[in-house]
PDB file of C-alpha atoms and ligand atoms in Angstrom:
ATOM      1  CA  MET A   1     -32.499 -10.936 -61.752  1.00  0.00           C
ATOM      2  CA  ASN A   2     -29.853 -13.481 -60.775  1.00  0.00           C
ATOM      3  CA  THR A   3     -29.404 -16.816 -62.564  1.00  0.00           C
ATOM      4  CA  LEU A   4     -31.218 -18.768 -59.872  1.00  0.00           C
ATOM      5  CA  GLU A   5     -34.281 -16.524 -60.159  1.00  0.00           C
ATOM      6  CA  ALA A   6     -34.145 -16.710 -63.962  1.00  0.00           C
ATOM      7  CA  LEU A   7     -34.007 -20.505 -63.800  1.00  0.00           C
ATOM      8  CA  GLN A   8     -36.935 -20.626 -61.382  1.00  0.00           C
ATOM      9  CA  GLN A   9     -39.193 -19.114 -64.033  1.00  0.00           C
ATOM     10  CA  TYR A  10     -39.100 -22.466 -65.842  1.00  0.00           C
ATOM     11  CA  THR A  11     -38.116 -25.080 -63.276  1.00  0.00           C
ATOM     12  CA  ARG A  12     -38.851 -25.780 -59.641  1.00  0.00           C
ATOM     13  CA  VAL A  13     -35.614 -25.714 -57.712  1.00  0.00           C
ATOM     14  CA  VAL A  14     -35.021 -28.260 -54.962  1.00  0.00           C
ATOM     15  CA  ALA A  15     -32.133 -28.240 -52.451  1.00  0.00           C
ATOM     16  CA  ASP A  16     -30.138 -31.457 -52.454  1.00  0.00           C
ATOM     17  CA  THR A  17     -29.081 -31.499 -48.820  1.00  0.00           C
ATOM     18  CA  GLY A  18     -30.035 -32.758 -45.396  1.00  0.00           C
ATOM     19  CA  GLN A  19     -28.356 -29.829 -43.627  1.00  0.00           C
ATOM     20  CA  VAL A  20     -31.095 -27.738 -42.055  1.00  0.00           C
ATOM     21  CA  ASP A  21     -28.853 -24.673 -41.623  1.00  0.00           C
ATOM     22  CA  GLU A  22     -28.166 -24.648 -45.390  1.00  0.00           C
ATOM     23  CA  ILE A  23     -31.873 -24.938 -46.113  1.00  0.00           C
ATOM     24  CA  ARG A  24     -32.569 -22.014 -43.773  1.00  0.00           C
ATOM     25  CA  GLN A  25     -30.074 -19.875 -45.705  1.00  0.00           C
ATOM     26  CA  LEU A  26     -31.180 -20.889 -49.187  1.00  0.00           C
ATOM     27  CA  HIS A  27     -34.989 -20.817 -48.804  1.00  0.00           C
ATOM     28  CA  PRO A  28     -35.757 -23.608 -51.305  1.00  0.00           C
ATOM     29  CA  GLU A  29     -39.360 -24.781 -51.673  1.00  0.00           C
ATOM     30  CA  GLU A  30     -38.372 -28.445 -51.496  1.00  0.00           C
ATOM     31  CA  ALA A  31     -35.476 -30.664 -50.487  1.00  0.00           C
ATOM     32  CA  THR A  32     -34.057 -34.095 -51.193  1.00  0.00           C
ATOM     33  CA  THR A  33     -31.933 -36.285 -48.964  1.00  0.00           C
ATOM     34  CA  ASN A  34     -30.149 -39.571 -49.514  1.00  0.00           C
ATOM     35  CA  PRO A  35     -28.175 -41.916 -47.213  1.00  0.00           C
ATOM     36  CA  SER A  36     -24.872 -40.165 -48.022  1.00  0.00           C
ATOM     37  CA  LEU A  37     -26.296 -36.717 -47.299  1.00  0.00           C
ATOM     38  CA  LEU A  38     -27.844 -38.032 -44.097  1.00  0.00           C
ATOM     39  CA  LEU A  39     -24.535 -39.490 -42.936  1.00  0.00           C
ATOM     40  CA  LYS A  40     -23.023 -36.020 -43.411  1.00  0.00           C
ATOM     41  CA  VAL A  41     -25.739 -34.553 -41.177  1.00  0.00           C
ATOM     42  CA  PHE A  42     -24.885 -36.966 -38.368  1.00  0.00           C
ATOM     43  CA  GLN A  43     -21.142 -36.424 -38.859  1.00  0.00           C
ATOM     44  CA  SER A  44     -21.550 -32.640 -38.658  1.00  0.00           C
ATOM     45  CA  ASP A  45     -21.202 -30.499 -35.522  1.00  0.00           C
ATOM     46  CA  SER A  46     -24.928 -30.665 -34.814  1.00  0.00           C
ATOM     47  CA  GLY A  47     -25.051 -34.457 -35.364  1.00  0.00           C
ATOM     48  CA  ARG A  48     -24.336 -35.280 -31.730  1.00  0.00           C
ATOM     49  CA  GLN A  49     -27.176 -33.044 -30.458  1.00  0.00           C
ATOM     50  CA  LEU A  50     -29.500 -34.605 -32.993  1.00  0.00           C
ATOM     51  CA  LEU A  51     -28.562 -38.091 -31.769  1.00  0.00           C
ATOM     52  CA  ASP A  52     -29.220 -36.998 -28.184  1.00  0.00           C
ATOM     53  CA  LYS A  53     -32.693 -35.735 -29.095  1.00  0.00           C
ATOM     54  CA  VAL A  54     -33.596 -38.880 -31.041  1.00  0.00           C
ATOM     55  CA  TYR A  55     -32.195 -41.162 -28.316  1.00  0.00           C
ATOM     56  CA  GLU A  56     -34.100 -39.400 -25.534  1.00  0.00           C
ATOM     57  CA  ALA A  57     -37.355 -39.337 -27.530  1.00  0.00           C
ATOM     58  CA  LEU A  58     -37.177 -43.063 -28.301  1.00  0.00           C
ATOM     59  CA  LYS A  59     -36.153 -43.938 -24.740  1.00  0.00           C
ATOM     60  CA  ALA A  60     -39.079 -41.978 -23.328  1.00  0.00           C
ATOM     61  CA  LYS A  61     -41.482 -43.614 -25.777  1.00  0.00           C
ATOM     62  CA  ASN A  62     -40.384 -47.234 -25.231  1.00  0.00           C
ATOM     63  CA  ASN A  63     -38.942 -46.972 -21.721  1.00  0.00           C
ATOM     64  CA  ALA A  64     -35.836 -48.848 -22.938  1.00  0.00           C
ATOM     65  CA  SER A  65     -32.554 -48.110 -24.675  1.00  0.00           C
ATOM     66  CA  PRO A  66     -33.317 -47.850 -28.402  1.00  0.00           C
ATOM     67  CA  SER A  67     -31.657 -50.010 -31.044  1.00  0.00           C
ATOM     68  CA  VAL A  68     -29.307 -48.744 -33.741  1.00  0.00           C
ATOM     69  CA  SER A  69     -31.926 -49.286 -36.448  1.00  0.00           C
ATOM     70  CA  ALA A  70     -34.640 -47.492 -34.438  1.00  0.00           C
ATOM     71  CA  ILE A  71     -32.328 -44.505 -33.958  1.00  0.00           C
ATOM     72  CA  ALA A  72     -31.353 -44.521 -37.660  1.00  0.00           C
ATOM     73  CA  GLN A  73     -34.970 -44.541 -38.801  1.00  0.00           C
ATOM     74  CA  MET A  74     -36.128 -41.946 -36.293  1.00  0.00           C
ATOM     75  CA  GLY A  75     -33.045 -39.841 -37.085  1.00  0.00           C
ATOM     76  CA  LEU A  76     -34.013 -39.762 -40.754  1.00  0.00           C
ATOM     77  CA  VAL A  77     -37.583 -38.771 -39.941  1.00  0.00           C
ATOM     78  CA  TRP A  78     -36.380 -36.181 -37.406  1.00  0.00           C
ATOM     79  CA  VAL A  79     -34.180 -34.542 -40.045  1.00  0.00           C
ATOM     80  CA  ALA A  80     -37.144 -34.561 -42.451  1.00  0.00           C
ATOM     81  CA  THR A  81     -39.299 -32.857 -39.805  1.00  0.00           C
ATOM     82  CA  GLU A  82     -36.735 -30.127 -39.245  1.00  0.00           C
ATOM     83  CA  ILE A  83     -36.400 -29.604 -43.006  1.00  0.00           C
ATOM     84  CA  LEU A  84     -40.178 -29.397 -43.422  1.00  0.00           C
ATOM     85  CA  LEU A  85     -40.284 -26.560 -40.901  1.00  0.00           C
ATOM     86  CA  CYS A  86     -38.080 -24.534 -43.287  1.00  0.00           C
ATOM     87  CA  ILE A  87     -39.741 -25.327 -46.641  1.00  0.00           C
ATOM     88  CA  THR A  88     -43.251 -25.153 -48.037  1.00  0.00           C
ATOM     89  CA  GLY A  89     -43.085 -28.202 -50.308  1.00  0.00           C
ATOM     90  CA  ARG A  90     -41.995 -31.806 -50.015  1.00  0.00           C
ATOM     91  CA  VAL A  91     -38.912 -33.574 -48.723  1.00  0.00           C
ATOM     92  CA  SER A  92     -37.653 -36.886 -50.105  1.00  0.00           C
ATOM     93  CA  ILE A  93     -36.438 -39.547 -47.703  1.00  0.00           C
ATOM     94  CA  GLU A  94     -34.829 -42.760 -48.830  1.00  0.00           C
ATOM     95  CA  VAL A  95     -35.614 -46.370 -48.083  1.00  0.00           C
ATOM     96  CA  GLU A  96     -32.632 -48.428 -46.926  1.00  0.00           C
ATOM     97  CA  ALA A  97     -30.502 -49.158 -50.036  1.00  0.00           C
ATOM     98  CA  ARG A  98     -29.674 -52.701 -48.888  1.00  0.00           C
ATOM     99  CA  LEU A  99     -33.316 -53.630 -49.604  1.00  0.00           C
ATOM    100  CA  SER A 100     -33.117 -52.557 -53.266  1.00  0.00           C
ATOM    101  CA  PHE A 101     -33.742 -56.043 -54.681  1.00  0.00           C
ATOM    102  CA  ASP A 102     -36.578 -57.009 -52.342  1.00  0.00           C
ATOM    103  CA  THR A 103     -39.949 -55.525 -53.320  1.00  0.00           C
ATOM    104  CA  GLN A 104     -41.830 -56.572 -50.189  1.00  0.00           C
ATOM    105  CA  ALA A 105     -39.051 -55.429 -47.844  1.00  0.00           C
ATOM    106  CA  MET A 106     -39.028 -51.997 -49.523  1.00  0.00           C
ATOM    107  CA  ILE A 107     -42.810 -51.697 -49.217  1.00  0.00           C
ATOM    108  CA  GLN A 108     -42.644 -52.566 -45.513  1.00  0.00           C
ATOM    109  CA  ALA A 109     -39.706 -50.184 -44.916  1.00  0.00           C
ATOM    110  CA  ALA A 110     -41.553 -47.373 -46.694  1.00  0.00           C
ATOM    111  CA  LYS A 111     -44.670 -48.017 -44.614  1.00  0.00           C
ATOM    112  CA  ARG A 112     -42.553 -47.871 -41.430  1.00  0.00           C
ATOM    113  CA  LEU A 113     -41.071 -44.543 -42.536  1.00  0.00           C
ATOM    114  CA  VAL A 114     -44.519 -43.157 -43.277  1.00  0.00           C
ATOM    115  CA  GLN A 115     -45.784 -44.343 -39.883  1.00  0.00           C
ATOM    116  CA  SER A 116     -42.823 -42.704 -38.107  1.00  0.00           C
ATOM    117  CA  CYS A 117     -43.605 -39.489 -39.971  1.00  0.00           C
ATOM    118  CA  LYS A 118     -47.243 -39.701 -38.861  1.00  0.00           C
ATOM    119  CA  ASP A 119     -46.097 -40.333 -35.267  1.00  0.00           C
ATOM    120  CA  LEU A 120     -44.130 -37.074 -35.400  1.00  0.00           C
ATOM    121  CA  GLY A 121     -47.172 -35.235 -36.725  1.00  0.00           C
ATOM    122  CA  ILE A 122     -45.818 -34.789 -40.266  1.00  0.00           C
ATOM    123  CA  ASP A 123     -48.361 -34.312 -43.032  1.00  0.00           C
ATOM    124  CA  THR A 124     -47.320 -37.306 -45.132  1.00  0.00           C
ATOM    125  CA  ARG A 125     -48.431 -35.574 -48.347  1.00  0.00           C
ATOM    126  CA  ARG A 126     -45.232 -33.588 -47.862  1.00  0.00           C
ATOM    127  CA  ILE A 127     -43.046 -36.700 -47.976  1.00  0.00           C
ATOM    128  CA  LEU A 128     -41.710 -38.503 -51.028  1.00  0.00           C
ATOM    129  CA  ILE A 129     -40.376 -41.984 -50.386  1.00  0.00           C
ATOM    130  CA  LYS A 130     -37.184 -42.457 -52.358  1.00  0.00           C
ATOM    131  CA  ILE A 131     -36.563 -45.882 -53.788  1.00  0.00           C
ATOM    132  CA  ALA A 132     -33.748 -47.170 -56.029  1.00  0.00           C
ATOM    133  CA  SER A 133     -35.018 -47.791 -59.570  1.00  0.00           C
ATOM    134  CA  THR A 134     -34.233 -51.488 -59.767  1.00  0.00           C
ATOM    135  CA  TRP A 135     -36.997 -53.634 -61.267  1.00  0.00           C
ATOM    136  CA  GLU A 136     -37.937 -54.617 -57.706  1.00  0.00           C
ATOM    137  CA  GLY A 137     -37.828 -50.995 -56.538  1.00  0.00           C
ATOM    138  CA  ILE A 138     -40.159 -49.897 -59.323  1.00  0.00           C
ATOM    139  CA  GLN A 139     -42.639 -52.671 -58.391  1.00  0.00           C
ATOM    140  CA  ALA A 140     -42.482 -51.503 -54.765  1.00  0.00           C
ATOM    141  CA  ALA A 141     -43.132 -47.930 -55.897  1.00  0.00           C
ATOM    142  CA  ARG A 142     -46.104 -49.123 -58.008  1.00  0.00           C
ATOM    143  CA  GLU A 143     -47.682 -50.685 -54.909  1.00  0.00           C
ATOM    144  CA  LEU A 144     -46.859 -47.719 -52.655  1.00  0.00           C
ATOM    145  CA  GLU A 145     -48.409 -45.289 -55.145  1.00  0.00           C
ATOM    146  CA  ARG A 146     -51.503 -47.514 -55.239  1.00  0.00           C
ATOM    147  CA  LEU A 147     -51.655 -47.155 -51.444  1.00  0.00           C
ATOM    148  CA  GLY A 148     -51.402 -43.375 -51.741  1.00  0.00           C
ATOM    149  CA  ILE A 149     -47.711 -43.116 -50.773  1.00  0.00           C
ATOM    150  CA  ALA A 150     -45.932 -40.845 -53.235  1.00  0.00           C
ATOM    151  CA  CYS A 151     -42.505 -42.015 -54.407  1.00  0.00           C
ATOM    152  CA  ASN A 152     -39.334 -40.554 -55.849  1.00  0.00           C
ATOM    153  CA  ALA A 153     -37.677 -43.232 -57.977  1.00  0.00           C
ATOM    154  CA  THR A 154     -33.990 -42.499 -57.806  1.00  0.00           C
ATOM    155  CA  LEU A 155     -30.743 -43.677 -59.423  1.00  0.00           C
ATOM    156  CA  ILE A 156     -32.157 -43.409 -62.944  1.00  0.00           C
ATOM    157  CA  PHE A 157     -29.523 -43.828 -65.640  1.00  0.00           C
ATOM    158  CA  HIS A 158     -31.556 -45.340 -68.496  1.00  0.00           C
ATOM    159  CA  GLU A 159     -34.760 -44.494 -70.395  1.00  0.00           C
ATOM    160  CA  GLN A 160     -36.261 -47.929 -69.670  1.00  0.00           C
ATOM    161  CA  GLN A 161     -36.047 -47.205 -65.923  1.00  0.00           C
ATOM    162  CA  ALA A 162     -37.828 -43.886 -66.499  1.00  0.00           C
ATOM    163  CA  LEU A 163     -40.488 -45.437 -68.711  1.00  0.00           C
ATOM    164  CA  ALA A 164     -41.119 -48.334 -66.315  1.00  0.00           C
ATOM    165  CA  CYS A 165     -41.531 -45.811 -63.465  1.00  0.00           C
ATOM    166  CA  ALA A 166     -43.952 -43.671 -65.464  1.00  0.00           C
ATOM    167  CA  GLN A 167     -45.996 -46.733 -66.403  1.00  0.00           C
ATOM    168  CA  ALA A 168     -46.024 -47.757 -62.717  1.00  0.00           C
ATOM    169  CA  GLY A 169     -47.568 -44.385 -61.823  1.00  0.00           C
ATOM    170  CA  VAL A 170     -44.557 -43.135 -59.854  1.00  0.00           C
ATOM    171  CA  THR A 171     -44.988 -39.507 -58.765  1.00  0.00           C
ATOM    172  CA  LEU A 172     -41.438 -38.354 -59.492  1.00  0.00           C
ATOM    173  CA  ILE A 173     -38.224 -39.731 -60.980  1.00  0.00           C
ATOM    174  CA  SER A 174     -34.658 -38.586 -60.393  1.00  0.00           C
ATOM    175  CA  PRO A 175     -32.452 -39.106 -63.427  1.00  0.00           C
ATOM    176  CA  PHE A 176     -28.814 -38.559 -62.446  1.00  0.00           C
ATOM    177  CA  VAL A 177     -26.628 -36.302 -64.569  1.00  0.00           C
ATOM    178  CA  GLY A 178     -23.202 -36.000 -62.927  1.00  0.00           C
ATOM    179  CA  ARG A 179     -22.679 -39.680 -62.270  1.00  0.00           C
ATOM    180  CA  ILE A 180     -23.198 -40.403 -65.979  1.00  0.00           C
ATOM    181  CA  TYR A 181     -20.703 -37.663 -66.818  1.00  0.00           C
ATOM    182  CA  ASP A 182     -18.264 -39.186 -64.255  1.00  0.00           C
ATOM    183  CA  TRP A 183     -18.527 -42.580 -65.957  1.00  0.00           C
ATOM    184  CA  TYR A 184     -17.722 -41.193 -69.402  1.00  0.00           C
ATOM    185  CA  VAL A 185     -14.911 -38.974 -68.122  1.00  0.00           C
ATOM    186  CA  ALA A 186     -13.314 -41.807 -66.109  1.00  0.00           C
ATOM    187  CA  ARG A 187     -13.069 -43.890 -69.285  1.00  0.00           C
ATOM    188  CA  GLY A 188     -11.821 -41.068 -71.505  1.00  0.00           C
ATOM    189  CA  LEU A 189     -15.090 -41.249 -73.488  1.00  0.00           C
ATOM    190  CA  TRP A 190     -15.933 -37.562 -73.087  1.00  0.00           C
ATOM    191  CA  LYS A 191     -13.835 -34.594 -74.206  1.00  0.00           C
ATOM    192  CA  GLU A 192     -14.113 -30.899 -73.423  1.00  0.00           C
ATOM    193  CA  GLY A 193     -16.573 -29.266 -75.816  1.00  0.00           C
ATOM    194  CA  GLU A 194     -18.661 -32.410 -76.391  1.00  0.00           C
ATOM    195  CA  VAL A 195     -22.271 -32.562 -75.237  1.00  0.00           C
ATOM    196  CA  ASP A 196     -22.493 -33.786 -71.651  1.00  0.00           C
ATOM    197  CA  PRO A 197     -23.795 -37.396 -71.713  1.00  0.00           C
ATOM    198  CA  GLY A 198     -25.642 -36.913 -68.411  1.00  0.00           C
ATOM    199  CA  VAL A 199     -27.496 -33.934 -69.843  1.00  0.00           C
ATOM    200  CA  GLN A 200     -28.320 -35.932 -72.968  1.00  0.00           C
ATOM    201  CA  SER A 201     -29.750 -38.722 -70.817  1.00  0.00           C
ATOM    202  CA  VAL A 202     -32.186 -36.349 -69.076  1.00  0.00           C
ATOM    203  CA  GLN A 203     -33.111 -34.735 -72.412  1.00  0.00           C
ATOM    204  CA  ARG A 204     -33.997 -38.158 -73.830  1.00  0.00           C
ATOM    205  CA  ILE A 205     -36.010 -39.127 -70.738  1.00  0.00           C
ATOM    206  CA  PHE A 206     -37.859 -35.785 -70.779  1.00  0.00           C
ATOM    207  CA  THR A 207     -38.769 -36.161 -74.469  1.00  0.00           C
ATOM    208  CA  LEU A 208     -39.831 -39.782 -74.036  1.00  0.00           C
ATOM    209  CA  LEU A 209     -42.074 -39.258 -70.999  1.00  0.00           C
ATOM    210  CA  LYS A 210     -43.615 -35.995 -72.191  1.00  0.00           C
ATOM    211  CA  SER A 211     -44.303 -37.377 -75.692  1.00  0.00           C
ATOM    212  CA  GLN A 212     -46.115 -40.288 -74.033  1.00  0.00           C
ATOM    213  CA  GLY A 213     -48.151 -37.904 -71.895  1.00  0.00           C
ATOM    214  CA  TYR A 214     -47.114 -39.317 -68.513  1.00  0.00           C
ATOM    215  CA  LYS A 215     -47.765 -37.199 -65.409  1.00  0.00           C
ATOM    216  CA  THR A 216     -44.615 -38.455 -63.652  1.00  0.00           C
ATOM    217  CA  GLU A 217     -42.478 -35.453 -62.748  1.00  0.00           C
ATOM    218  CA  ILE A 218     -38.871 -35.423 -63.891  1.00  0.00           C
ATOM    219  CA  MET A 219     -36.293 -34.044 -61.474  1.00  0.00           C
ATOM    220  CA  GLY A 220     -32.713 -33.872 -62.758  1.00  0.00           C
ATOM    221  CA  ALA A 221     -30.226 -34.681 -59.973  1.00  0.00           C
ATOM    222  CA  SER A 222     -26.482 -35.100 -59.339  1.00  0.00           C
ATOM    223  CA  PHE A 223     -24.682 -32.167 -60.946  1.00  0.00           C
ATOM    224  CA  ARG A 224     -20.996 -31.567 -61.479  1.00  0.00           C
ATOM    225  CA  ASN A 225     -21.102 -28.010 -62.824  1.00  0.00           C
ATOM    226  CA  ILE A 226     -23.398 -25.060 -63.533  1.00  0.00           C
ATOM    227  CA  ASP A 227     -23.449 -25.777 -67.289  1.00  0.00           C
ATOM    228  CA  GLU A 228     -25.233 -29.083 -66.665  1.00  0.00           C
ATOM    229  CA  ILE A 229     -27.875 -27.249 -64.646  1.00  0.00           C
ATOM    230  CA  LEU A 230     -28.368 -24.496 -67.220  1.00  0.00           C
ATOM    231  CA  ALA A 231     -28.661 -27.058 -70.027  1.00  0.00           C
ATOM    232  CA  LEU A 232     -31.670 -28.606 -68.246  1.00  0.00           C
ATOM    233  CA  VAL A 233     -33.684 -25.478 -67.499  1.00  0.00           C
ATOM    234  CA  GLY A 234     -37.289 -26.354 -68.290  1.00  0.00           C
ATOM    235  CA  CYS A 235     -37.115 -29.770 -66.594  1.00  0.00           C
ATOM    236  CA  ASP A 236     -40.004 -30.102 -64.093  1.00  0.00           C
ATOM    237  CA  ARG A 237     -37.579 -29.941 -61.175  1.00  0.00           C
ATOM    238  CA  LEU A 238     -33.841 -29.875 -60.587  1.00  0.00           C
ATOM    239  CA  THR A 239     -32.379 -30.877 -57.244  1.00  0.00           C
ATOM    240  CA  ILE A 240     -29.202 -28.923 -56.730  1.00  0.00           C
ATOM    241  CA  ALA A 241     -26.457 -29.047 -54.079  1.00  0.00           C
ATOM    242  CA  PRO A 242     -26.136 -25.891 -51.908  1.00  0.00           C
ATOM    243  CA  LYS A 243     -22.740 -24.911 -53.381  1.00  0.00           C
ATOM    244  CA  PHE A 244     -24.304 -24.657 -56.862  1.00  0.00           C
ATOM    245  CA  LEU A 245     -27.427 -22.915 -55.532  1.00  0.00           C
ATOM    246  CA  LYS A 246     -25.142 -20.256 -54.029  1.00  0.00           C
ATOM    247  CA  GLN A 247     -23.164 -19.948 -57.286  1.00  0.00           C
ATOM    248  CA  LEU A 248     -26.382 -19.539 -59.274  1.00  0.00           C
ATOM    249  CA  ALA A 249     -27.643 -16.883 -56.856  1.00  0.00           C
ATOM    250  CA  GLU A 250     -24.376 -14.953 -57.224  1.00  0.00           C
ATOM    251  CA  SER A 251     -24.373 -15.122 -61.031  1.00  0.00           C
ATOM    252  CA  THR A 252     -26.261 -12.936 -63.516  1.00  0.00           C
ATOM    253  CA  GLU A 253     -25.760 -15.239 -66.497  1.00  0.00           C
ATOM    254  CA  PRO A 254     -29.134 -15.587 -68.252  1.00  0.00           C
ATOM    255  CA  ALA A 255     -31.022 -18.871 -67.897  1.00  0.00           C
ATOM    256  CA  GLU A 256     -33.252 -19.795 -70.792  1.00  0.00           C
ATOM    257  CA  CYS A 257     -35.692 -22.644 -71.147  1.00  0.00           C
ATOM    258  CA  GLN A 258     -33.885 -25.537 -72.852  1.00  0.00           C
ATOM    259  CA  LEU A 259     -36.426 -28.342 -72.496  1.00  0.00           C
ATOM    260  CA  LYS A 260     -39.801 -27.999 -74.113  1.00  0.00           C
ATOM    261  CA  ALA A 261     -42.435 -30.714 -74.083  1.00  0.00           C
ATOM    262  CA  PRO A 262     -42.726 -32.333 -77.541  1.00  0.00           C
ATOM    263  CA  ALA A 263     -46.029 -33.114 -79.275  1.00  0.00           C
ATOM    264  CA  LEU A 264     -47.851 -36.163 -77.927  1.00  0.00           C
ATOM    265  CA  ALA A 265     -46.940 -39.389 -79.720  1.00  0.00           C
ATOM    266  CA  LYS A 266     -49.757 -40.951 -81.734  1.00  0.00           C
ATOM    267  CA  GLU A 267     -49.302 -44.329 -80.054  1.00  0.00           C
ATOM    268  CA  LYS A 268     -48.630 -45.425 -76.490  1.00  0.00           C
ATOM    269  CA  LEU A 269     -45.512 -47.509 -75.981  1.00  0.00           C
ATOM    270  CA  PRO A 270     -46.175 -51.062 -74.746  1.00  0.00           C
ATOM    271  CA  PRO A 271     -45.614 -51.817 -71.037  1.00  0.00           C
ATOM    272  CA  VAL A 272     -41.990 -52.391 -70.056  1.00  0.00           C
ATOM    273  CA  THR A 273     -41.578 -56.056 -69.137  1.00  0.00           C
ATOM    274  CA  GLU A 274     -39.167 -57.381 -66.545  1.00  0.00           C
ATOM    275  CA  ALA A 275     -37.159 -59.192 -69.230  1.00  0.00           C
ATOM    276  CA  GLY A 276     -37.116 -56.094 -71.443  1.00  0.00           C
ATOM    277  CA  PHE A 277     -36.039 -53.907 -68.522  1.00  0.00           C
ATOM    278  CA  ARG A 278     -33.224 -56.225 -67.471  1.00  0.00           C
ATOM    279  CA  TRP A 279     -32.065 -56.674 -71.057  1.00  0.00           C
ATOM    280  CA  ALA A 280     -32.001 -52.911 -71.738  1.00  0.00           C
ATOM    281  CA  LEU A 281     -29.899 -52.296 -68.635  1.00  0.00           C
ATOM    282  CA  ASN A 282     -27.652 -55.241 -69.406  1.00  0.00           C
ATOM    283  CA  GLN A 283     -26.942 -53.738 -72.829  1.00  0.00           C
ATOM    284  CA  ASP A 284     -25.813 -50.462 -71.271  1.00  0.00           C
ATOM    285  CA  PRO A 285     -22.643 -50.869 -69.191  1.00  0.00           C
ATOM    286  CA  MET A 286     -22.876 -47.307 -67.848  1.00  0.00           C
ATOM    287  CA  ALA A 287     -26.446 -47.754 -66.573  1.00  0.00           C
ATOM    288  CA  THR A 288     -25.694 -51.219 -65.156  1.00  0.00           C
ATOM    289  CA  GLU A 289     -22.549 -50.083 -63.361  1.00  0.00           C
ATOM    290  CA  LYS A 290     -23.920 -46.777 -62.114  1.00  0.00           C
ATOM    291  CA  LEU A 291     -27.141 -48.263 -60.731  1.00  0.00           C
ATOM    292  CA  SER A 292     -25.166 -50.955 -58.976  1.00  0.00           C
ATOM    293  CA  ASP A 293     -22.506 -48.548 -57.757  1.00  0.00           C
ATOM    294  CA  GLY A 294     -25.166 -46.072 -56.539  1.00  0.00           C
ATOM    295  CA  ILE A 295     -26.903 -48.722 -54.447  1.00  0.00           C
ATOM    296  CA  ARG A 296     -23.548 -49.919 -53.089  1.00  0.00           C
ATOM    297  CA  LEU A 297     -22.453 -46.407 -52.102  1.00  0.00           C
ATOM    298  CA  PHE A 298     -25.762 -45.574 -50.396  1.00  0.00           C
ATOM    299  CA  ALA A 299     -25.662 -48.933 -48.575  1.00  0.00           C
ATOM    300  CA  GLN A 300     -22.061 -48.291 -47.437  1.00  0.00           C
ATOM    301  CA  ASP A 301     -23.059 -44.919 -46.045  1.00  0.00           C
ATOM    302  CA  SER A 302     -26.005 -46.474 -44.192  1.00  0.00           C
ATOM    303  CA  VAL A 303     -23.561 -48.955 -42.625  1.00  0.00           C
ATOM    304  CA  LYS A 304     -21.279 -46.058 -41.650  1.00  0.00           C
ATOM    305  CA  LEU A 305     -24.248 -44.310 -40.053  1.00  0.00           C
ATOM    306  CA  ALA A 306     -25.124 -47.483 -38.131  1.00  0.00           C
ATOM    307  CA  GLN A 307     -21.501 -47.677 -36.907  1.00  0.00           C
ATOM    308  CA  LEU A 308     -21.621 -44.045 -35.821  1.00  0.00           C
ATOM    309  CA  ILE A 309     -24.840 -44.697 -33.891  1.00  0.00           C
ATOM    310  CA  GLN A 310     -23.346 -47.845 -32.316  1.00  0.00           C
ATOM    311  CA  ALA A 311     -20.307 -45.847 -31.170  1.00  0.00           C
ATOM    312  CA  TYR A 312     -22.696 -43.279 -29.671  1.00  0.00           C
ATOM    313  CA  LEU A 313     -24.623 -46.018 -27.831  1.00  0.00           C
ATOM    314  CA  ASP A 314     -21.365 -47.575 -26.572  1.00  0.00           C
ATOM    315  CA  GLN A 315     -20.557 -44.304 -24.815  1.00  0.00           C
ATOM    316  CA  LYS A 316     -23.897 -44.202 -23.017  1.00  0.00           C
TER     317      LYS A 316
HETATM  318  O1  LIG B 401     -30.018 -36.281 -55.478  1.00  0.00           O
HETATM  319  C1  LIG B 401     -29.022 -37.175 -55.936  1.00  0.00           C
HETATM  320  C2  LIG B 401     -27.706 -36.630 -55.654  1.00  0.00           C
HETATM  321  O2  LIG B 401     -27.609 -36.366 -54.270  1.00  0.00           O
HETATM  322  C3  LIG B 401     -26.530 -37.445 -56.061  1.00  0.00           C
HETATM  323  O3  LIG B 401     -25.523 -36.536 -56.278  1.00  0.00           O
HETATM  324  O4  LIG B 401     -23.289 -35.669 -56.464  1.00  0.00           O
HETATM  325  O5  LIG B 401     -23.687 -37.793 -55.216  1.00  0.00           O
HETATM  326  O6  LIG B 401     -23.872 -37.747 -57.686  1.00  0.00           O
HETATM  327  P1  LIG B 401     -24.018 -36.976 -56.422  1.00  0.00           P
END
């Protein structure tokens, strides 16, 4: 048994990529995308053909040249459709990061994504709408879940984000590992041999949510090395980049369950309030900076994608 198979005894493995050819090779059950991964899809060799298909489909539907934003949205849904043909489970697609502080705008954007999926004949139970875990994002996810739209609350760097999501009934959360590690390493606050702070963050979130009995699934994301992945075996899900999935499949190192659900706490924690949420994040420079930085980076990549689409339209 290789390490990937050993790991899969305890944890559902998800491929963190938008590249359909990688998904075809790796045979994951599920996949996650984000604006940066999507930009890579459109920058790749097959990106131009994909743009042609999306452009022609939209032009035929509306009998007019489509806008940049229409192509971007349909492009995202098109990639999701192609991924779904290669997996049996769900794919996560992300709401525009620039909306991360506007609850109503995120709800509307998510509804538009879901409608586009329906228009392409996608079973929307196989879609998770990814939303940044700002206070506003979590409120949007609460409403979307109430409407039956399952969400993946992403960019989680702090337990209060995880707890607020669980209390809001969010289907799945994505606590990031590698970006926490990056923050500590960049400041010389982590040394070789010390416990990885990103791993510790997911361990704390796992213990907190399981001890409170929440159904919200926990999916560790953003890895920098195999050790981080192996330290989180037992997490509900781990979304892993293709290069690490290949490394795990080529290794025979044993993978043992590292995360076990604790006993249920005797008392439920009180609801996270907006003030409490903002204060907790404010007190944690890493979480504050990484959430902000994550939104900024995803937004930048969405702008780059829009520029790429504009350049494509200019050539038409
Ligand atoms: O799923 C989240 C993941 O794509 C982020 O990974 O490597 O950009 O921190 P990374």
